[in-house]
Amino acid sequence: MLLRFRTTNYRSIRDSCDLVMTKASFNGIRPEKGKWSEVTNRIAGIFGPNASGKTTVLDSMAFSRNAIGNSASWTTRQSFPHHPFLLDGISSSAPSIFEMDFVYTGVRHSYGFESNERGVQAEWLHTYPEGRRRVLFEREKEDYTFGRHLKGENTRISRLTSEMNLFLSMSAFANHPYMRGLRQFLINHFDYAVFSESSQNGRIRAVKKWIESDHILRRAENLLRFADLGIKRLSIENVEVAEEVQRTFRKAFLAFNDESDNEKAEEAFTDFLKEQQVQIGFWHEGGGDDKAYQLDINKESSGTVAWLALALPALRIVDMGGTFFVDEIDASLHPRLTSALISLFKSDELNPKGAQLVFTSHDTSLMGHLTGETLDAEEIWFAEKANDGSTEIYPLTDFQVKPDHNVERRYLGGRYGAIPSISWEDLQVSLLEDAQA
């Protein structure tokens, strides 16, 4: 469960941006009864014009997750990935900062790091088991301080950790008893659905593996029936891939790897081949008869594929009580389906573990016309780009919002900012001048 995420100096984010998931009424370190689900918001919808930095907020979370998951293998890299703000003369040489507060094993944790192209400049992990901060470790470049509550071979692992590695990543790789579980939690409980064809294809590949389970297959069928897409059931079938096609792809995998990586290329090709041999069958109701007709995924609509690629991963996150980040949630989906997905996370019955959904969208109807319920003021955030090109985010609660306010209409009227400034007159004049030139 995410409590807060802070980003500084990442792409269009120059100054610190804080996405806060705790309720405005909660101002302590931990809830009195220990029930985090009662003091956290399950939804955060970020609205704003194109190029305002909405996606950058989610990308920064994905970047930190990637570093946590993979930096143990970055030892031989010449530089640490660094994507600073570039529209001034200062930020490009300054470190980027990523920090998250989250609940793990029922306890509040705060983890973060600072990095630039030279490597990790600082890293820290604190916990609050009794309401006071407990330092598990703090790092300034290669100097470490370890708290007495972090048991394990901390000093030995720190000596193996270079400036290109996060200690969290390296210690998990070294089977540290505590850090390994923490890293795994962050990788599994924080998922990001990027708005791109390659990302969607990756989620569909994951869906193919998941629905080999009869339980998951039934859930996928229920999701498709719920969406009123005319699909009665799904099937998983094994298909043969022609030898000629196999040879072509095998050569391609080998060509994109050095000779020293042939073994890895063979493994990648084998995994690819297994994916191609599994096909999802979509069984549709027939027109005017009782027969069902099968279509493969390549013949399905983009909306059907988008719904399956989003809804099933969302259910997995709900089962785990994690946080699902979705860029442009309304892309390829009917507004009622988008609303249904949001309502899934807001439901106490369907989401008893308090899983969270953080999304970006241009669909302002989500602010006030959700099916069944509306977004609360604390669940609505705005992204806006200043004149200097830097992004800031802020919640609707920064403004006075009354129960009878039409938030959607007031937002489109410019009451809360974060809308594009468009001059039809200027565009008309410029186009007429070009036509006459």
Coordinates of C-alpha atoms in Angstrom, one line a residue:
M1 CA 0.0 0.0 0.0
L2 CA 1.4 3.3 -1.1
L3 CA 1.3 6.3 1.3
R4 CA 3.4 8.9 -0.5
F5 CA 5.7 9.1 -3.5
R6 CA 8.1 12.0 -4.1
T7 CA 10.1 12.9 -7.2
T8 CA 12.7 15.6 -7.7
N9 CA 14.6 16.5 -10.9
Y10 CA 13.2 13.9 -13.2
R11 CA 12.4 14.9 -16.8
S12 CA 9.8 17.7 -16.7
I13 CA 9.7 17.5 -12.9
R14 CA 12.3 20.0 -11.6
D15 CA 11.1 20.8 -8.1
S16 CA 9.8 18.2 -5.7
C17 CA 6.4 16.7 -6.6
D18 CA 4.6 14.8 -3.9
L19 CA 1.7 12.4 -4.7
V20 CA 0.1 11.8 -1.3
M21 CA -2.2 8.8 -0.9
T22 CA -3.1 9.3 2.8
K23 CA -6.4 11.1 3.6
A24 CA -6.2 14.8 4.5
S25 CA -7.7 14.0 7.9
F26 CA -4.7 11.7 8.7
N27 CA -1.7 13.6 10.0
G28 CA 0.1 11.0 12.1
I29 CA 2.9 8.5 11.5
R30 CA 0.6 5.5 11.8
P31 CA -3.2 4.9 12.4
E32 CA -4.3 4.4 15.9
K33 CA -5.8 1.0 15.3
G34 CA -3.2 0.0 12.7
K35 CA -5.8 -0.1 9.9
W36 CA -4.0 1.6 7.0
S37 CA -6.9 1.0 4.7
E38 CA -9.0 3.4 6.7
V39 CA -6.5 6.3 6.4
T40 CA -5.5 5.9 2.7
N41 CA -7.2 6.8 -0.5
R42 CA -7.6 4.0 -3.1
I43 CA -7.8 6.3 -6.1
A44 CA -5.7 9.1 -7.5
G45 CA -6.7 10.4 -10.9
I46 CA -4.3 12.9 -12.4
F47 CA -5.8 15.3 -15.0
G48 CA -4.2 17.9 -17.1
P49 CA -3.5 19.1 -20.7
N50 CA -1.1 17.3 -23.1
A51 CA 2.6 17.6 -22.2
S52 CA 1.8 18.8 -18.7
G53 CA 3.8 16.0 -17.1
K54 CA 1.0 13.6 -16.0
T55 CA 2.8 10.6 -17.5
T56 CA 6.1 11.7 -16.1
V57 CA 4.8 11.3 -12.6
L58 CA 4.0 7.6 -13.3
D59 CA 7.3 7.2 -15.2
S60 CA 9.3 8.3 -12.2
M61 CA 7.7 5.6 -10.1
A62 CA 8.4 3.1 -12.8
F63 CA 12.1 4.2 -13.0
S64 CA 12.6 3.8 -9.3
R65 CA 10.9 0.3 -9.4
N66 CA 13.2 -0.6 -12.3
A67 CA 16.3 0.5 -10.4
I68 CA 15.2 -1.5 -7.3
G69 CA 14.6 -4.5 -9.4
N70 CA 17.7 -4.5 -11.7
S71 CA 20.5 -2.3 -10.5
A72 CA 22.3 -5.3 -9.0
S73 CA 23.3 -6.1 -12.6
W74 CA 24.5 -2.6 -13.4
T75 CA 28.0 -2.9 -11.9
T76 CA 29.8 -2.8 -15.3
R77 CA 27.8 0.1 -16.6
Q78 CA 29.7 3.3 -17.4
S79 CA 26.9 5.5 -16.1
F80 CA 23.8 5.3 -13.9
P81 CA 20.5 6.2 -15.8
H82 CA 19.9 9.9 -15.3
H83 CA 17.0 11.9 -16.8
P84 CA 17.2 15.4 -15.2
F85 CA 15.3 18.5 -16.0
L86 CA 17.0 20.1 -18.9
L87 CA 15.4 23.5 -19.3
D88 CA 17.7 25.4 -17.0
G89 CA 21.5 25.6 -16.4
I90 CA 21.5 23.9 -13.0
S91 CA 19.4 20.8 -12.8
S92 CA 21.3 18.8 -15.4
S93 CA 24.2 18.4 -13.0
A94 CA 22.0 17.9 -9.9
P95 CA 20.9 14.4 -8.6
S96 CA 17.4 13.1 -9.1
I97 CA 15.5 12.0 -5.9
F98 CA 13.0 9.3 -5.6
E99 CA 11.3 8.5 -2.2
M100 CA 8.3 6.4 -1.3
D101 CA 6.4 5.7 1.9
F102 CA 4.6 2.4 1.9
V103 CA 3.2 -0.3 4.2
Y104 CA 5.1 -3.6 4.3
T105 CA 4.2 -6.3 6.9
G106 CA 1.8 -3.9 8.5
V107 CA 4.6 -1.3 9.2
R108 CA 5.3 2.0 7.6
H109 CA 8.5 2.1 5.6
S110 CA 10.3 5.0 3.9
Y111 CA 12.8 4.2 1.2
G112 CA 14.5 6.5 -1.2
F113 CA 17.7 7.3 -3.2
E114 CA 19.5 10.1 -4.9
S115 CA 21.3 9.4 -8.2
N116 CA 23.0 11.1 -11.1
E117 CA 24.9 9.7 -14.1
R118 CA 27.9 9.0 -11.8
G119 CA 25.9 6.6 -9.7
V120 CA 24.0 6.5 -6.4
Q121 CA 24.7 9.5 -4.3
A122 CA 22.5 8.6 -1.3
E123 CA 20.1 5.9 -0.2
W124 CA 18.1 5.2 2.9
L125 CA 15.6 2.9 4.5
H126 CA 13.6 3.9 7.6
T127 CA 10.7 2.2 9.4
Y128 CA 8.2 3.3 12.0
P129 CA 7.1 0.2 13.9
E130 CA 6.2 2.2 17.1
G131 CA 5.5 5.6 15.7
R132 CA 9.1 6.7 15.9
R133 CA 11.7 6.6 13.0
R134 CA 14.0 3.6 13.1
V135 CA 17.0 3.7 10.8
L136 CA 17.7 0.4 9.1
F137 CA 20.4 1.9 6.9
E138 CA 21.6 5.2 5.4
R139 CA 24.2 5.6 2.7
E140 CA 26.2 8.5 1.4
K141 CA 27.9 7.2 -1.7
E142 CA 30.0 4.4 -0.3
D143 CA 29.7 5.3 3.4
Y144 CA 27.1 3.3 5.2
T145 CA 25.4 3.5 8.6
F146 CA 23.4 0.4 9.7
G147 CA 20.8 0.3 12.4
R148 CA 20.9 -2.5 14.9
H149 CA 17.5 -3.8 13.8
L150 CA 18.7 -4.7 10.3
K151 CA 20.1 -8.2 10.8
G152 CA 22.3 -9.7 8.1
E153 CA 25.7 -9.5 6.4
N154 CA 25.2 -5.8 5.8
T155 CA 28.9 -4.7 5.8
R156 CA 30.0 -7.5 3.5
I157 CA 27.2 -6.7 1.0
S158 CA 28.0 -3.0 1.2
R159 CA 31.6 -3.8 0.1
L160 CA 30.1 -5.6 -3.0
T161 CA 27.9 -2.6 -3.8
S162 CA 29.3 -0.2 -6.4
E163 CA 28.0 3.3 -7.2
M164 CA 26.0 1.8 -10.0
N165 CA 24.0 -0.4 -7.6
L166 CA 21.3 0.3 -5.1
F167 CA 22.1 -1.4 -1.8
L168 CA 18.5 -2.6 -1.7
S169 CA 18.9 -4.3 -5.1
M170 CA 22.3 -5.8 -4.3
S171 CA 21.4 -7.1 -0.8
A172 CA 18.4 -8.8 -2.3
F173 CA 20.6 -10.4 -4.9
A174 CA 22.9 -11.6 -2.1
N175 CA 19.9 -13.2 -0.3
H176 CA 19.7 -10.8 2.6
P177 CA 17.0 -12.2 4.9
Y178 CA 15.0 -8.9 5.1
M179 CA 15.9 -6.9 2.0
R180 CA 15.1 -9.8 -0.3
G181 CA 11.5 -9.9 0.8
L182 CA 11.2 -6.1 0.7
R183 CA 12.5 -5.8 -2.8
Q184 CA 10.2 -8.6 -3.9
F185 CA 7.3 -6.8 -2.3
L186 CA 8.0 -3.6 -4.2
I187 CA 8.4 -5.4 -7.5
N188 CA 5.2 -7.4 -7.2
H189 CA 2.9 -4.9 -5.5
F190 CA 3.7 -1.9 -7.7
D191 CA 2.7 -2.4 -11.4
Y192 CA 2.6 0.0 -14.2
A193 CA 0.6 -0.2 -17.4
V194 CA 2.1 2.1 -20.0
F195 CA -0.1 3.4 -22.8
S196 CA 1.8 1.8 -25.7
E197 CA 1.3 -1.1 -28.0
S198 CA 4.4 -2.9 -26.8
S199 CA 3.3 -2.5 -23.1
Q200 CA -0.1 -3.9 -23.9
N201 CA 1.4 -6.8 -25.8
G202 CA 3.6 -7.5 -22.8
R203 CA 0.5 -7.6 -20.5
I204 CA -1.3 -9.9 -23.0
R205 CA 1.7 -12.3 -22.8
A206 CA 1.4 -12.3 -19.1
V207 CA -2.4 -12.9 -19.4
K208 CA -1.6 -16.0 -21.5
K209 CA 0.4 -17.5 -18.7
W210 CA -2.1 -16.5 -16.0
I211 CA -5.2 -18.0 -17.6
E212 CA -3.6 -21.4 -17.8
S213 CA -5.0 -21.5 -14.3
D214 CA -8.7 -22.5 -14.4
H215 CA -9.5 -20.0 -11.6
I216 CA -7.9 -17.1 -13.5
L217 CA -9.5 -18.2 -16.8
R218 CA -13.0 -18.0 -15.2
R219 CA -12.2 -14.5 -13.8
A220 CA -11.1 -13.4 -17.3
E221 CA -14.3 -14.8 -18.8
N222 CA -16.4 -13.0 -16.2
L223 CA -14.6 -9.7 -17.0
L224 CA -15.3 -10.0 -20.7
R225 CA -19.0 -10.9 -20.1
F226 CA -19.3 -8.0 -17.7
A227 CA -18.0 -5.7 -20.4
D228 CA -20.8 -6.8 -22.7
L229 CA -18.4 -7.6 -25.6
G230 CA -20.4 -10.6 -26.9
I231 CA -17.9 -13.1 -25.7
K232 CA -19.2 -16.2 -24.1
R233 CA -15.9 -17.9 -23.1
L234 CA -12.2 -18.1 -23.6
S235 CA -10.0 -21.1 -24.5
I236 CA -6.3 -21.7 -24.5
E237 CA -4.9 -23.7 -27.4
N238 CA -1.5 -24.9 -28.4
V239 CA -0.7 -24.2 -32.1
E240 CA 2.2 -25.3 -34.2
V241 CA 4.7 -22.7 -35.5
A242 CA 6.1 -23.5 -38.9
E243 CA 9.7 -24.6 -39.1
E244 CA 10.6 -21.9 -41.5
V245 CA 9.1 -19.2 -39.2
Q246 CA 11.1 -20.7 -36.3
R247 CA 14.3 -20.6 -38.2
T248 CA 13.7 -16.9 -39.2
F249 CA 13.1 -15.8 -35.6
R250 CA 15.9 -17.8 -34.2
K251 CA 18.4 -16.1 -36.6
A252 CA 17.0 -12.7 -35.6
F253 CA 17.4 -13.5 -31.9
L254 CA 21.0 -14.6 -32.5
A255 CA 21.8 -11.6 -34.7
F256 CA 20.8 -9.1 -32.0
N257 CA 23.2 -10.6 -29.5
D258 CA 27.0 -10.9 -29.4
E259 CA 28.5 -14.3 -29.8
S260 CA 29.2 -14.4 -26.1
D261 CA 25.4 -14.1 -25.5
N262 CA 24.4 -17.0 -27.7
E263 CA 23.2 -19.0 -24.7
K264 CA 21.0 -16.1 -23.5
A265 CA 19.7 -15.6 -27.1
E266 CA 18.7 -19.3 -27.3
E267 CA 16.9 -19.0 -24.0
A268 CA 15.1 -15.8 -25.1
F269 CA 14.1 -17.5 -28.4
T270 CA 12.8 -20.6 -26.5
D271 CA 10.6 -18.4 -24.3
F272 CA 9.4 -16.5 -27.4
L273 CA 8.5 -19.7 -29.2
K274 CA 6.5 -20.9 -26.2
E275 CA 4.5 -17.7 -26.2
Q276 CA 3.8 -18.0 -29.9
Q277 CA 2.6 -21.6 -29.4
V278 CA -0.1 -20.5 -27.0
Q279 CA -3.2 -18.9 -28.5
I280 CA -6.2 -17.4 -26.7
G281 CA -9.5 -18.3 -28.4
F282 CA -12.4 -15.8 -28.0
W283 CA -15.8 -17.5 -28.4
H284 CA -18.5 -15.2 -29.6
E285 CA -22.2 -15.6 -29.8
G286 CA -23.4 -16.5 -33.3
G287 CA -25.8 -14.3 -35.2
G288 CA -29.2 -16.0 -35.3
D289 CA -28.1 -19.4 -34.1
D290 CA -26.9 -21.1 -30.9
K291 CA -23.4 -21.8 -32.2
A292 CA -20.3 -20.1 -30.8
Y293 CA -17.6 -18.8 -33.2
Q294 CA -14.0 -18.6 -32.3
L295 CA -11.7 -15.6 -33.1
D296 CA -8.1 -15.3 -32.2
I297 CA -6.7 -12.2 -30.6
N298 CA -5.5 -10.6 -33.8
K299 CA -9.1 -10.4 -35.0
E300 CA -10.5 -8.9 -31.8
S301 CA -11.2 -5.2 -31.4
S302 CA -8.6 -3.0 -29.8
G303 CA -11.2 -2.3 -27.0
T304 CA -11.6 -6.0 -26.2
V305 CA -7.8 -6.4 -26.0
A306 CA -7.3 -3.2 -24.0
W307 CA -10.0 -4.3 -21.5
L308 CA -8.5 -7.8 -21.0
A309 CA -5.0 -6.4 -20.8
L310 CA -6.0 -3.9 -18.0
A311 CA -8.7 -5.6 -16.1
L312 CA -7.0 -8.9 -15.3
P313 CA -3.7 -7.3 -14.0
A314 CA -6.0 -4.9 -12.0
L315 CA -7.6 -7.9 -10.4
R316 CA -4.3 -9.4 -9.5
I317 CA -3.3 -6.1 -7.8
V318 CA -6.6 -6.1 -5.9
D319 CA -5.8 -9.7 -4.7
M320 CA -2.4 -8.6 -3.4
G321 CA -3.4 -5.2 -2.0
G322 CA -0.9 -3.4 -4.2
T323 CA -0.9 -0.3 -6.3
F324 CA -1.6 -0.2 -10.0
F325 CA -0.4 2.8 -12.1
V326 CA -2.2 3.2 -15.4
D327 CA -1.3 5.8 -18.1
E328 CA -4.2 7.2 -20.1
I329 CA -6.7 4.8 -18.5
D330 CA -9.5 5.9 -20.8
A331 CA -7.6 5.0 -24.0
S332 CA -9.5 2.4 -26.1
L333 CA -12.1 1.9 -23.3
H334 CA -15.7 3.0 -23.2
P335 CA -16.2 5.5 -20.4
R336 CA -18.5 3.1 -18.6
L337 CA -15.7 0.4 -18.5
T338 CA -13.2 2.9 -17.2
S339 CA -15.7 3.9 -14.5
A340 CA -16.2 0.2 -13.7
L341 CA -12.5 -0.3 -13.2
I342 CA -12.3 2.7 -10.9
S343 CA -15.3 1.5 -9.0
L344 CA -13.7 -1.9 -8.5
F345 CA -10.9 -0.3 -6.4
K346 CA -13.4 1.9 -4.5
S347 CA -15.5 -1.1 -3.4
D348 CA -15.0 -2.3 0.1
E349 CA -16.4 -5.7 -0.7
L350 CA -14.4 -6.3 -3.9
N351 CA -11.2 -4.6 -2.6
P352 CA -10.9 -5.6 1.1
K353 CA -7.1 -5.2 1.2
G354 CA -7.2 -1.6 0.1
A355 CA -5.4 -1.9 -3.3
Q356 CA -4.9 1.4 -5.1
L357 CA -5.3 2.7 -8.6
V358 CA -3.3 5.7 -9.8
F359 CA -4.1 6.8 -13.3
T360 CA -3.8 9.7 -15.8
S361 CA -6.7 10.7 -18.0
H362 CA -8.2 13.4 -20.2
D363 CA -11.7 12.2 -19.6
T364 CA -13.2 14.9 -17.4
S365 CA -16.5 12.9 -17.0
L366 CA -14.6 10.7 -14.5
M367 CA -14.6 13.7 -12.2
G368 CA -18.4 13.8 -11.8
H369 CA -20.3 11.1 -13.6
L370 CA -18.9 7.8 -12.5
T371 CA -21.2 4.8 -12.7
G372 CA -22.5 4.3 -9.2
E373 CA -20.2 6.8 -7.4
T374 CA -18.0 9.9 -8.0
L375 CA -14.4 10.6 -7.4
D376 CA -13.9 12.3 -4.1
A377 CA -12.0 15.6 -4.0
E378 CA -9.0 13.9 -2.4
E379 CA -8.9 11.5 -5.3
I380 CA -8.5 14.2 -8.0
W381 CA -5.1 15.6 -8.8
F382 CA -4.0 18.1 -11.5
A383 CA -0.7 18.3 -13.4
E384 CA 0.3 21.7 -14.8
K385 CA 3.4 22.9 -16.6
A386 CA 4.7 26.3 -15.6
N387 CA 6.1 28.9 -18.0
D388 CA 9.6 27.6 -17.4
G389 CA 8.6 24.2 -18.5
S390 CA 8.6 22.5 -15.1
T391 CA 5.7 20.2 -13.9
E392 CA 3.8 20.6 -10.7
I393 CA 1.0 18.4 -9.3
Y394 CA -1.6 19.4 -6.8
P395 CA -4.8 18.0 -5.4
L396 CA -8.3 19.4 -5.8
T397 CA -8.4 19.8 -2.1
D398 CA -6.1 22.8 -2.5
F399 CA -9.3 24.6 -3.5
Q400 CA -12.6 25.1 -1.6
V401 CA -14.9 22.5 -3.0
K402 CA -18.6 22.4 -1.8
P403 CA -20.9 19.4 -2.2
D404 CA -23.0 21.1 -4.8
H405 CA -20.1 22.1 -7.0
N406 CA -19.9 20.5 -10.5
V407 CA -16.2 19.8 -10.4
E408 CA -16.1 18.8 -14.1
R409 CA -17.7 22.0 -15.3
R410 CA -15.6 24.2 -13.0
Y411 CA -12.4 22.4 -14.1
L412 CA -13.2 23.0 -17.8
G413 CA -14.0 26.6 -16.9
G414 CA -10.5 27.1 -15.6
R415 CA -11.3 27.3 -11.9
Y416 CA -8.5 24.8 -10.9
G417 CA -5.9 25.5 -13.7
A418 CA -4.3 22.6 -15.5
I419 CA -6.2 23.1 -18.8
P420 CA -4.6 24.0 -22.2
S421 CA -4.5 27.6 -23.2
I422 CA -5.9 27.6 -26.7
S423 CA -6.5 30.7 -28.9
W424 CA -8.7 29.8 -31.8
E425 CA -8.3 33.4 -33.1
D426 CA -4.5 33.1 -33.2
L427 CA -4.7 29.8 -35.0
Q428 CA -7.2 31.1 -37.6
V429 CA -5.0 34.1 -38.3
S430 CA -1.8 32.1 -38.7
L431 CA -3.5 29.5 -41.0
L432 CA -5.0 32.3 -43.2
E433 CA -1.6 34.0 -43.5
D434 CA 0.0 30.7 -44.5
A435 CA -2.7 30.2 -47.1
Q436 CA -2.1 33.6 -48.6
A437 CA 1.7 33.5 -48.6

